[in-house]
mmCIF file of C-alpha atoms in Angstrom:
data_model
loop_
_atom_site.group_PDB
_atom_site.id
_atom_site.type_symbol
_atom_site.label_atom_id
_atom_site.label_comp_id
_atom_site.label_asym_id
_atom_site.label_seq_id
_atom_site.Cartn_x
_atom_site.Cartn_y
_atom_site.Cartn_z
ATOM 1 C CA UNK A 18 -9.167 -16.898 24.123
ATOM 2 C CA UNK A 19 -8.610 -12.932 23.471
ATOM 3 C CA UNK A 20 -11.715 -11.054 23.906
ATOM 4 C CA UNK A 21 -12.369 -9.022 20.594
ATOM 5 C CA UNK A 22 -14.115 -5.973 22.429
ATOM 6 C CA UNK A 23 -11.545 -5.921 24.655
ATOM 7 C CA UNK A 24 -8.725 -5.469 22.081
ATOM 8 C CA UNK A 25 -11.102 -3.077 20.104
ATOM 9 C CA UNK A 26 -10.899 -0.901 23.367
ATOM 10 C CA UNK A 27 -7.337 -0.780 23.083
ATOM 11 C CA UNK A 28 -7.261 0.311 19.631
ATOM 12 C CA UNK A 29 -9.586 3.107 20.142
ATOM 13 C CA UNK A 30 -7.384 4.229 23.303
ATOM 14 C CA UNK A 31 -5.016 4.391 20.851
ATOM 15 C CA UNK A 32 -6.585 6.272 18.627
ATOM 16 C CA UNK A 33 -6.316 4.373 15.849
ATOM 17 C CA UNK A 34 -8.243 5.474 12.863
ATOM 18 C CA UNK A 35 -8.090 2.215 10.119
ATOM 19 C CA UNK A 36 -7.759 -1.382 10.553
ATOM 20 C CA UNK A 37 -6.295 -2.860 7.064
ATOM 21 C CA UNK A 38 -5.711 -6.647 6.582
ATOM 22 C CA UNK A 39 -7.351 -10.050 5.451
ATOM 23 C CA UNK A 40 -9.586 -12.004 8.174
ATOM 24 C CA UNK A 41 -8.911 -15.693 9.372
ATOM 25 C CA UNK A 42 -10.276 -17.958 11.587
ATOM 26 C CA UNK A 43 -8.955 -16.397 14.446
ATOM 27 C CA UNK A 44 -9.345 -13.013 13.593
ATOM 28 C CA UNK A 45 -13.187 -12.944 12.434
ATOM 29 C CA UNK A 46 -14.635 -11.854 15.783
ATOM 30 C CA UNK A 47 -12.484 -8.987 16.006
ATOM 31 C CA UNK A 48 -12.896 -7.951 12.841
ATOM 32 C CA UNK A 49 -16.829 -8.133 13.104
ATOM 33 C CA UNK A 50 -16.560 -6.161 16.118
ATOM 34 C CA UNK A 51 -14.512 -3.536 14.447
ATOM 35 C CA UNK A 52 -17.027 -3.337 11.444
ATOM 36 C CA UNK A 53 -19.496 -1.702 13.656
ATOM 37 C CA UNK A 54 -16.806 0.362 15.698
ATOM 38 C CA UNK A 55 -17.306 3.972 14.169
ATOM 39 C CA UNK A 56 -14.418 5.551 15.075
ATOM 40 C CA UNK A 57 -12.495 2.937 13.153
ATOM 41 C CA UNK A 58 -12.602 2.070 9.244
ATOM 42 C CA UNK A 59 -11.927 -1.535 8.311
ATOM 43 C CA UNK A 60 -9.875 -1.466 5.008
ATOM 44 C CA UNK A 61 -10.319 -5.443 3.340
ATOM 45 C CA UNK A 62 -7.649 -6.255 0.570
ATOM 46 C CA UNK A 63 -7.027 -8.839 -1.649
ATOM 47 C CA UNK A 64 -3.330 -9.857 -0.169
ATOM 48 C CA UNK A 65 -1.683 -8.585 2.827
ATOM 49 C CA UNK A 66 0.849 -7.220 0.995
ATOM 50 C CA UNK A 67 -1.142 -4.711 -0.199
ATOM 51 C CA UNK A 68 -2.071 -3.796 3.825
ATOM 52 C CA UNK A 69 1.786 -2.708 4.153
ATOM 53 C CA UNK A 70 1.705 -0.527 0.738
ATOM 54 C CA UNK A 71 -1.971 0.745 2.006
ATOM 55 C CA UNK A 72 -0.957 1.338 5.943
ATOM 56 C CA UNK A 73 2.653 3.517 5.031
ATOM 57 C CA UNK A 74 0.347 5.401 2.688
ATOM 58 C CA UNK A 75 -2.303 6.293 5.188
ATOM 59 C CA UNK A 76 0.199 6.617 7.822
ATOM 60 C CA UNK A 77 2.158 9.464 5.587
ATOM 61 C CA UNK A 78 -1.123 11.023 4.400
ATOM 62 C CA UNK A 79 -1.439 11.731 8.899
ATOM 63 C CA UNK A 80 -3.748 8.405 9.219
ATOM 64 C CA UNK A 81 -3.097 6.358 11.939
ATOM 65 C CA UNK A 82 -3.635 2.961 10.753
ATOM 66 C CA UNK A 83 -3.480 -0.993 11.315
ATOM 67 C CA UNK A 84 -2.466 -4.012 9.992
ATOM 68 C CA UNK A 85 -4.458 -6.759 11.349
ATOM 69 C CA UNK A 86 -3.190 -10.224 9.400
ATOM 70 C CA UNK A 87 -2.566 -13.549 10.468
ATOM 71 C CA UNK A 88 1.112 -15.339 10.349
ATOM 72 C CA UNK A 89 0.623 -16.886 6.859
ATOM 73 C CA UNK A 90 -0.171 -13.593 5.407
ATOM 74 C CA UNK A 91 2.514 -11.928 6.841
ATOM 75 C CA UNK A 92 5.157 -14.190 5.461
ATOM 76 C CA UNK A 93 3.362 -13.163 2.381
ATOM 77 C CA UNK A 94 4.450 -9.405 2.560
ATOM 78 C CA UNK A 95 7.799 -10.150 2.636
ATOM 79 C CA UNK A 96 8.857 -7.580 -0.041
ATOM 80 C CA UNK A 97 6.324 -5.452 0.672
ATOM 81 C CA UNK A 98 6.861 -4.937 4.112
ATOM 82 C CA UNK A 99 10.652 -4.152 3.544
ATOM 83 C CA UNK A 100 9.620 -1.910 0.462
ATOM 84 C CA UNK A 101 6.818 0.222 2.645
ATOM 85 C CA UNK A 102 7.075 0.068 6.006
ATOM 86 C CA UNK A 103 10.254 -0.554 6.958
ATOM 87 C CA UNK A 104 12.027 1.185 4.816
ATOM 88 C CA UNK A 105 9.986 4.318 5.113
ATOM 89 C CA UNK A 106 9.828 4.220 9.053
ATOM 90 C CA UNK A 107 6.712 3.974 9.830
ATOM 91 C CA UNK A 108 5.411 3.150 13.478
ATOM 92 C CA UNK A 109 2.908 0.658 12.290
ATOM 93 C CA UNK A 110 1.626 -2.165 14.800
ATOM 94 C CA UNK A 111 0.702 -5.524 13.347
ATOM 95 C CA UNK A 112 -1.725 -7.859 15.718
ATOM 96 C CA UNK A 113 -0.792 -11.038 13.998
ATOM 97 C CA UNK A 114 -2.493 -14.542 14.031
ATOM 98 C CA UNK A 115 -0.849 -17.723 15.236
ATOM 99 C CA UNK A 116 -2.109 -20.395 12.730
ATOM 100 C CA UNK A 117 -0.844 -23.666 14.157
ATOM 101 C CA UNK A 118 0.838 -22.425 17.467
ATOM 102 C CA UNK A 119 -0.408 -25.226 19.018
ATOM 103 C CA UNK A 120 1.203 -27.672 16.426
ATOM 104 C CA UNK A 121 4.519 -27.143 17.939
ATOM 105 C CA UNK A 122 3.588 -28.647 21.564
ATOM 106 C CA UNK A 123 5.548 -32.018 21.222
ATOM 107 C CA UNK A 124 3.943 -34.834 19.766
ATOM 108 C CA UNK A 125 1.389 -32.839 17.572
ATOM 109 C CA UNK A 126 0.259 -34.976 14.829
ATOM 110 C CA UNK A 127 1.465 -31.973 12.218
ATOM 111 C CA UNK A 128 3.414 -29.161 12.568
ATOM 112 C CA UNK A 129 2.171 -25.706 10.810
ATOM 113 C CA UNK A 130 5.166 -24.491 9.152
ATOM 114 C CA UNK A 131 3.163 -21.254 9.486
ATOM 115 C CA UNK A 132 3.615 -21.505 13.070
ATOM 116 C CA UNK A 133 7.158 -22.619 13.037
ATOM 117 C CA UNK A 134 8.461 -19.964 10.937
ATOM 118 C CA UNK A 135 6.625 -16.709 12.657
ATOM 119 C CA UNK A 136 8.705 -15.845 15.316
ATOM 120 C CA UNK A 137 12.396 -16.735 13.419
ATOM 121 C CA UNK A 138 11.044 -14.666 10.528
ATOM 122 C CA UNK A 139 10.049 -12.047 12.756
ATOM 123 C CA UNK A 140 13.651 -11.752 14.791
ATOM 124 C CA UNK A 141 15.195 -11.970 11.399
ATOM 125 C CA UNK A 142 12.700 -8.695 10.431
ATOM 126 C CA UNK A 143 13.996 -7.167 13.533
ATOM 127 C CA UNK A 144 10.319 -7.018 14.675
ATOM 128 C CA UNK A 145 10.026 -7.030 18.152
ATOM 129 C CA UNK A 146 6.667 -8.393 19.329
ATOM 130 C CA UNK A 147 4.776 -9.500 22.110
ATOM 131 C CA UNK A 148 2.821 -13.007 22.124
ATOM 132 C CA UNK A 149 -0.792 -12.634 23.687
ATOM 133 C CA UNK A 150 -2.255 -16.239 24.562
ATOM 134 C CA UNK A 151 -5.317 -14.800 27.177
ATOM 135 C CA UNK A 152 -6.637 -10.968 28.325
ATOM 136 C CA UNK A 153 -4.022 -10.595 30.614
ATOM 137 C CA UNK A 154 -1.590 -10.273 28.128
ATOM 138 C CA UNK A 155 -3.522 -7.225 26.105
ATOM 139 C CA UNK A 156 -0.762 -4.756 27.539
ATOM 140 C CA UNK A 157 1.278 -5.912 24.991
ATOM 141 C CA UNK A 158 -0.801 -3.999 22.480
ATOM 142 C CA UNK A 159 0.249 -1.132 23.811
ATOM 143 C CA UNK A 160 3.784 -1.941 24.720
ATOM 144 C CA UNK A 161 3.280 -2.223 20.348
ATOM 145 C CA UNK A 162 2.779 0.976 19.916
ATOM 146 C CA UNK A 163 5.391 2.607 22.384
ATOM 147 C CA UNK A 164 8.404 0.332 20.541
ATOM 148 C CA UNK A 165 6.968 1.587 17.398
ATOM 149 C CA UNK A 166 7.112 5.009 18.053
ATOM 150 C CA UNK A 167 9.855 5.305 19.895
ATOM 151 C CA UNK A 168 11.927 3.487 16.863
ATOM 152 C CA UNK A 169 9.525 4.906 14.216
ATOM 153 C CA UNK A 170 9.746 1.197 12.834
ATOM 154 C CA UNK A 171 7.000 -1.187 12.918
ATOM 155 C CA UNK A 172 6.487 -3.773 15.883
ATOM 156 C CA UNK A 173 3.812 -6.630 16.364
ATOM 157 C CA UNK A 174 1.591 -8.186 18.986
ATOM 158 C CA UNK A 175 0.630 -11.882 18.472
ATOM 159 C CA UNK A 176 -2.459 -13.142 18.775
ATOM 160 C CA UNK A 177 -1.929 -16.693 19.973
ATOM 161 C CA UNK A 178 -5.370 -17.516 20.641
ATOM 162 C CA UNK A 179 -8.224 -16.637 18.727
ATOM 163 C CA UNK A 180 -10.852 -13.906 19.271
ATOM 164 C CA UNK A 181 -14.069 -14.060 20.652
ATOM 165 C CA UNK B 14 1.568 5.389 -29.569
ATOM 166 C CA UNK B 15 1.918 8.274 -27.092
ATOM 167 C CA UNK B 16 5.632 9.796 -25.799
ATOM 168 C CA UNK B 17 5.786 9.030 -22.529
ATOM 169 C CA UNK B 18 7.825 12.097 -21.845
ATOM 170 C CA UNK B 19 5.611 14.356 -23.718
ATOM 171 C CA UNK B 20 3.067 13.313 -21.618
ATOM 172 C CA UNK B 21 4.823 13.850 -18.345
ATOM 173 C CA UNK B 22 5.259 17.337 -19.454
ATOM 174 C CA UNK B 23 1.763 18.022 -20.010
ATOM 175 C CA UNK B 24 0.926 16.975 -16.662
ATOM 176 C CA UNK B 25 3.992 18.857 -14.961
ATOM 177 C CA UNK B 26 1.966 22.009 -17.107
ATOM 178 C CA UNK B 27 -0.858 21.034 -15.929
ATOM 179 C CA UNK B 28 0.179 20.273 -12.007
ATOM 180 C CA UNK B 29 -0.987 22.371 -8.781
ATOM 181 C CA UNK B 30 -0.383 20.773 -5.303
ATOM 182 C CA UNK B 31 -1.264 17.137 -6.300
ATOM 183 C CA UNK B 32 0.492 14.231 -4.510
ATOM 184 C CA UNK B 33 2.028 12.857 -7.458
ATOM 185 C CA UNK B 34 3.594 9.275 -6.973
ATOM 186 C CA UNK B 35 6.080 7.884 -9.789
ATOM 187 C CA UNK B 36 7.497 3.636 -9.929
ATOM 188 C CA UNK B 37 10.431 2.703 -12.094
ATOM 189 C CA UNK B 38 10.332 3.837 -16.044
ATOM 190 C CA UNK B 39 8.322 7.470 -15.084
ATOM 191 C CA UNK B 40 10.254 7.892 -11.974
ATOM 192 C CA UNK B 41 13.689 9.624 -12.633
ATOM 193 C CA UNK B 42 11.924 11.489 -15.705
ATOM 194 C CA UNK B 43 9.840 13.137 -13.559
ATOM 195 C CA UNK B 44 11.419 13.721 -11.265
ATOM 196 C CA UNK B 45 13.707 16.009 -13.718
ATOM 197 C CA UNK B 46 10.330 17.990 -14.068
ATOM 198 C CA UNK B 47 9.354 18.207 -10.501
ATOM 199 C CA UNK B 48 11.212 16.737 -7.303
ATOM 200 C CA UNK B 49 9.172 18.457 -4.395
ATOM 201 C CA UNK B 50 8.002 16.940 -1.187
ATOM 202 C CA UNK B 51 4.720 15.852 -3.115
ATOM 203 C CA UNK B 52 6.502 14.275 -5.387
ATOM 204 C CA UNK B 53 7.141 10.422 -4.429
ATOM 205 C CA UNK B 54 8.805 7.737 -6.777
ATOM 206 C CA UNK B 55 8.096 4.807 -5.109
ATOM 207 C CA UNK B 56 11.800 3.447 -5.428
ATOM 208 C CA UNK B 57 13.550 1.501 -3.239
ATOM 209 C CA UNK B 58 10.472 0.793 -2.316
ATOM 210 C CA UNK B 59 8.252 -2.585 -2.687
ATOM 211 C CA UNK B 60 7.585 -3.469 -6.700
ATOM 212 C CA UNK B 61 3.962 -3.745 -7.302
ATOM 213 C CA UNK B 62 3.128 -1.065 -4.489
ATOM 214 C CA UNK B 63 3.385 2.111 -5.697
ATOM 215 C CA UNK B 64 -0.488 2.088 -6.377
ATOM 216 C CA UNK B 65 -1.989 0.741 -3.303
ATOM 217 C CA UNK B 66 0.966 2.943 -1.405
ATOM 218 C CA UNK B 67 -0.871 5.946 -2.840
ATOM 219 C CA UNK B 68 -4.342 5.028 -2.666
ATOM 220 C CA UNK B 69 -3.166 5.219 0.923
ATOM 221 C CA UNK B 70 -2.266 8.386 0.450
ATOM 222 C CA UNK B 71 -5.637 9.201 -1.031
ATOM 223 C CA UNK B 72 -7.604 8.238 2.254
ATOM 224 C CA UNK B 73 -5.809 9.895 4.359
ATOM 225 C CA UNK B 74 -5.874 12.634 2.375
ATOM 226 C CA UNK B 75 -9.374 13.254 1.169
ATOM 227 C CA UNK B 76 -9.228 16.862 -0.218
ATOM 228 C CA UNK B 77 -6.183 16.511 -1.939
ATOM 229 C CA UNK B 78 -5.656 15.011 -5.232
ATOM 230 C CA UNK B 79 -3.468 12.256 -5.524
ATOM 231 C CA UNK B 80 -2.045 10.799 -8.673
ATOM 232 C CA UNK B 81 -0.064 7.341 -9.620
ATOM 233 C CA UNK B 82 1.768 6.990 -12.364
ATOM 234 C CA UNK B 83 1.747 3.063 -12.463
ATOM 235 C CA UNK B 84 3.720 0.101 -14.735
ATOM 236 C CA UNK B 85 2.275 -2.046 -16.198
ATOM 237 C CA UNK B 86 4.495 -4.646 -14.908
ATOM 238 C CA UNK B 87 3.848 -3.138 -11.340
ATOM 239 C CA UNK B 88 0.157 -3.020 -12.104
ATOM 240 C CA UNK B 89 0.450 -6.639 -12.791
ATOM 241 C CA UNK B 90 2.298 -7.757 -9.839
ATOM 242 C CA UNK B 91 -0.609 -6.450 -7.613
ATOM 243 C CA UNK B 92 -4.004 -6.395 -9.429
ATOM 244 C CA UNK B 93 -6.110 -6.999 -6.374
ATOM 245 C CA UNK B 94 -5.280 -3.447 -6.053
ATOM 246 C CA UNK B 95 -8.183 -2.423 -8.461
ATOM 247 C CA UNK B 96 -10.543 -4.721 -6.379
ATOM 248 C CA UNK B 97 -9.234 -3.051 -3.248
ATOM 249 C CA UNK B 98 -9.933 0.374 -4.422
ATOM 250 C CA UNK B 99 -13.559 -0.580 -6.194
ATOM 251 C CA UNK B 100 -14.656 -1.510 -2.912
ATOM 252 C CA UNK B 101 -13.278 1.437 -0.848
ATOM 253 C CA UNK B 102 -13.878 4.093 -3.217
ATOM 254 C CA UNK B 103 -11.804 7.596 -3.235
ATOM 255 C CA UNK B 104 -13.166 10.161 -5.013
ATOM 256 C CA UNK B 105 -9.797 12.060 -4.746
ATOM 257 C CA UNK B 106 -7.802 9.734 -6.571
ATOM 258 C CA UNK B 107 -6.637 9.074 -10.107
ATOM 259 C CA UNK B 108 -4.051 6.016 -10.988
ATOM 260 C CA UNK B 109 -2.663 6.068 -14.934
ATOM 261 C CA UNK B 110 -1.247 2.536 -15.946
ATOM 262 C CA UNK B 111 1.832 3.346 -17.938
ATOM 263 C CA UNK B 112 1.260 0.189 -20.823
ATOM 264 C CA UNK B 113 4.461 0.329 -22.435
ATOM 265 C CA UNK B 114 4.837 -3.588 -22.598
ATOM 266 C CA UNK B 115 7.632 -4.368 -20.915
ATOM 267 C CA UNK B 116 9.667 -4.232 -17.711
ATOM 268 C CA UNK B 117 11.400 -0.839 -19.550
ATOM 269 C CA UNK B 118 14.325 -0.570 -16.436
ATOM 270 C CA UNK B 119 15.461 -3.801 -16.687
ATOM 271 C CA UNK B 120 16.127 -3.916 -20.488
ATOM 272 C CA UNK B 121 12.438 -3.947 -21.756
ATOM 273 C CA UNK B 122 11.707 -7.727 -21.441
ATOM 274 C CA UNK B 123 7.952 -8.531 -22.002
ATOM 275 C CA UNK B 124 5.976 -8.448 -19.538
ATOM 276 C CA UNK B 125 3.678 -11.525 -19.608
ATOM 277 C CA UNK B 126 0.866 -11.590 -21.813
ATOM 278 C CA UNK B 127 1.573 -8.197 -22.935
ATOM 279 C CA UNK B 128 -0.421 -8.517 -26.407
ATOM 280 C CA UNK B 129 -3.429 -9.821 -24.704
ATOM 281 C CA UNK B 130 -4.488 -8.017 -21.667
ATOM 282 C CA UNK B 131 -6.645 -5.133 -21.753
ATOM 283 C CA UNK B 132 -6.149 -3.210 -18.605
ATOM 284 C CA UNK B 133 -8.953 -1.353 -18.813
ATOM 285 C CA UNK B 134 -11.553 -4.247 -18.707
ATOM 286 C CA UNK B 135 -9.441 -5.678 -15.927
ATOM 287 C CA UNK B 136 -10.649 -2.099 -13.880
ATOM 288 C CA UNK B 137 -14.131 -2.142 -14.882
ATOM 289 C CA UNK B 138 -14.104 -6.186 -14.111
ATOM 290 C CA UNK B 139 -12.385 -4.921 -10.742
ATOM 291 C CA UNK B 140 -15.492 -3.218 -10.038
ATOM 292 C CA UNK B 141 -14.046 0.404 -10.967
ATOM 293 C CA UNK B 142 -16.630 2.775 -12.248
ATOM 294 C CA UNK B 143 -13.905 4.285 -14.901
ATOM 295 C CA UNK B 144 -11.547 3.336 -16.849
ATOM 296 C CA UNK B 145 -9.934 4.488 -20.283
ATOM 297 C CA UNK B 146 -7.310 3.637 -22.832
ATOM 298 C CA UNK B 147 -5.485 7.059 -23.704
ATOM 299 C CA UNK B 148 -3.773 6.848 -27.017
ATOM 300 C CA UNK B 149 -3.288 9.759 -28.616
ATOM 301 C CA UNK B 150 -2.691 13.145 -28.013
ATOM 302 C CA UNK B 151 -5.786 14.189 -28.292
ATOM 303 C CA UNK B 152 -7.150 11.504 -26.353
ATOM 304 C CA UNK B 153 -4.669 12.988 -23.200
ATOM 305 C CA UNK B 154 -5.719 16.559 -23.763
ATOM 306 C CA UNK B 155 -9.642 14.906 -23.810
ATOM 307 C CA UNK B 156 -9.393 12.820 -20.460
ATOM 308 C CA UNK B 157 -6.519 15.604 -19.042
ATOM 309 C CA UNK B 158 -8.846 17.484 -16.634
ATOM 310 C CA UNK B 159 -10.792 14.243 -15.563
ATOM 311 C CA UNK B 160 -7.106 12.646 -14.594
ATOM 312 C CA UNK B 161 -7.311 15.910 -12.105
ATOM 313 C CA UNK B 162 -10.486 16.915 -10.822
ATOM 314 C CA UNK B 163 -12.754 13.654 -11.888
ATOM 315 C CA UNK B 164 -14.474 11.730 -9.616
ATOM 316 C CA UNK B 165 -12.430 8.519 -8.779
ATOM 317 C CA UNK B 166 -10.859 6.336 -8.505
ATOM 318 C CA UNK B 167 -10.307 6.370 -11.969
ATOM 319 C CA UNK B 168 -7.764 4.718 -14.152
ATOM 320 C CA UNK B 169 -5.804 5.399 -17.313
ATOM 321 C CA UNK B 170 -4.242 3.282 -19.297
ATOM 322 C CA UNK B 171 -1.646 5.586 -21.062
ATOM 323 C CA UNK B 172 -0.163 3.612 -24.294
ATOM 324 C CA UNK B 173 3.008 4.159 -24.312
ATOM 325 C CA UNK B 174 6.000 3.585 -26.939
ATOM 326 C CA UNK B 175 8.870 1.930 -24.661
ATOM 327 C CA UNK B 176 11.829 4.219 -23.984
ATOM 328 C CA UNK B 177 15.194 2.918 -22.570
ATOM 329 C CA UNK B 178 14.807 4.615 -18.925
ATOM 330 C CA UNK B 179 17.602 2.532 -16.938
ATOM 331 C CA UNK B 180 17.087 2.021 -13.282
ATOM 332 C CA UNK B 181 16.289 4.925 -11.316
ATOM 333 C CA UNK B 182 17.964 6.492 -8.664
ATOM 334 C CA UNK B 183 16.763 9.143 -7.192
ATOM 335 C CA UNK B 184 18.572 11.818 -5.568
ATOM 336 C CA UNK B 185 17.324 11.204 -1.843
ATOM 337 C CA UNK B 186 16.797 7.824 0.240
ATOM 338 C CA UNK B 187 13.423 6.711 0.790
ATOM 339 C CA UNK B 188 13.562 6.926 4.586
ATOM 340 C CA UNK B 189 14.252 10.849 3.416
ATOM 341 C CA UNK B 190 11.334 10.958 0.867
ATOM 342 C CA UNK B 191 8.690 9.800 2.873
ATOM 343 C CA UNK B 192 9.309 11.764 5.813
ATOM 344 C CA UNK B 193 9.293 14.739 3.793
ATOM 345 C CA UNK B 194 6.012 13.705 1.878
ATOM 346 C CA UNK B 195 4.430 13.493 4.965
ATOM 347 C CA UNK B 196 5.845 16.889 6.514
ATOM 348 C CA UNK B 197 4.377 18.441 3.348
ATOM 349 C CA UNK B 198 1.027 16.775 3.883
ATOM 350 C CA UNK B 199 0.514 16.591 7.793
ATOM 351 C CA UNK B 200 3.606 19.309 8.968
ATOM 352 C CA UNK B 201 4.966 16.230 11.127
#
């Protein structure tokens, strides 16, 4: 489990000033911690490619913004994240859900596809990213953010485990 | 019918220090009006984004105007977008749908249901407070100083004959663009 206040704290430390994806299962407590966060606006859209197009925006307009999505929805940005983020540079972390992580341990009943494409698609993004399965792992957050700006490209921290 | 270029020249008149962002068939012609750091055709970029890319924009950016010059085909390939902005309103922020009918830089194929949708009660649907067709010249000089200073979001849907704008290319790579846009906007 990943403790949604905890990860909140980091994102504050960081000074992060919008949060802009789609919630899931794993995601909900965090994201009903950050609704009552002040320093923080949650930005909901309708498909999380619109949360790359909306993050490079605020993030050239001198936001410093979000994207909190879970693996299926960021296999949906494909295009989107090439078109916006990557291609205009921008240091953007993603904290990423892993739908159906554990449905790779051998002899699961049924393996997520979600799961099983994340990281591959992610190497083949060049995204480098740091898997977070308890609270001890949080640092990877911010290891996130120091890739990101120090390649002005966008890097990811996986939430394995879901928030509570 | 309006002239699409006519009407890019009115607003180039009209400009101050908006952001203005361009996709595909309004992109390279206005950029021969006005290629400045505030000036963004979202090229090379991801189709379907230029509009939630600037409503971006228009958070971060609360005192300055920004403007999208949107396709219809784009508009189409993303119109959660209106839903998006409805319920995260910016009052700084004006999007024009350019309703030509057709993907114009790719040889002016239909875009689906192109006689049937009506754009504008797709916005108001959306949950967006505003939202007119434009299609005449008078009708642009009417709604001209709402597209700038009204309260948005708002949206346009500018009619617009089909031209035969090829694929645009402009004269600087993205990477280049958008770190310029945001030197202009943040000085960083």
């Amino acid at each position: 489990m990943l403790s949604a206040r905890k990860i909140v704290a980091v994102l504050k430390a960081q000074k992060i000033s919008h949060v802009v994806g789609l919630p899931d299962n794993g995601s909900r407590c965090l994201f009903e911690v950050l609704i009552t966060e002040e320093t923080i606006e949650v930005i909901p859209v309708t498909r999380e490619g619109e949360a790359m197009a909306l993050a490079a925006g605020l993030y050239l307009g001198g936001a410093r913004p979000l994207v909190l999505i879970q693996n299926t929805g960021f296999l949906e940005t494909g295009d989107a994240f090439r078109g916006t983020v990557y291609n205009m540079g921008v240091p953007l972390v993603m904290l990423i859900g892993y739908r159906g992580y554990a449905s790779m341990d051998p002899g699961a009943e049924r393996v997520d596809t979600a799961a099983t494409f994340l990281e591959p698609t992610l190497r083949a993004w060049g995204v480098p990213y740091g898997l977070m399965h308890t609270d001890d792992d949080l640092d990877c957050i911010d290891e996130a953010f120091a890739t990101a700006e120090r390649t002005s490209l966008p890097a990811a921290a996986i939430l394995v485990n879901e928030t509570v | 019918m309006l002239d699409k270029y006519w009407c890019l020249r009115r607003l180039h008149e009209r400009r101050k220090d908006e952001v203005i962002v361009t996709c595909m068939s309004t992109a390279m012609p206005w950029a021969k009006l006005s290629d400045g750091p505030l000036d963004f055709a979202s090229v090379d970029s991801a189709m379907g984004h230029a509009a939630d890319f600037a409503y971006g924009l228009a958070i971060a950016q609360p005192d300055r105007r920004v403007i999208v010059l949107n396709g219809d085909g784009s508009m189409l390939m993303c119109l959660g977008t209106m839903v998006t902005m409805a319920q995260r309103p910016a009052p700084n922020f004006s999007m024009v749908i350019c309703e030509n009918g057709t993907y114009e830089v790719t040889g002016n194929q239909s875009v689906p249901g192109a006689d049937k949708i009506d754009y504008a009660a797709l916005a108001l649907a959306s949950g967006l407070m505003q939202a007119t067709a434009v299609e005449s010249e008078n009708d642009f000089e009417q709604h001209l100083d709402a597209l700038f200073a009204g309260k948005g979001p708002q949206v346009f849907i500018w009619k617009i004959a089909p031209t035969d704008e090829g694929a645009p290319r402009p004269s600087r790579p993205i990477l280049e663009r958008a770190r310029s846009l945001r030197q202009a906007l943040v000085g960083s």
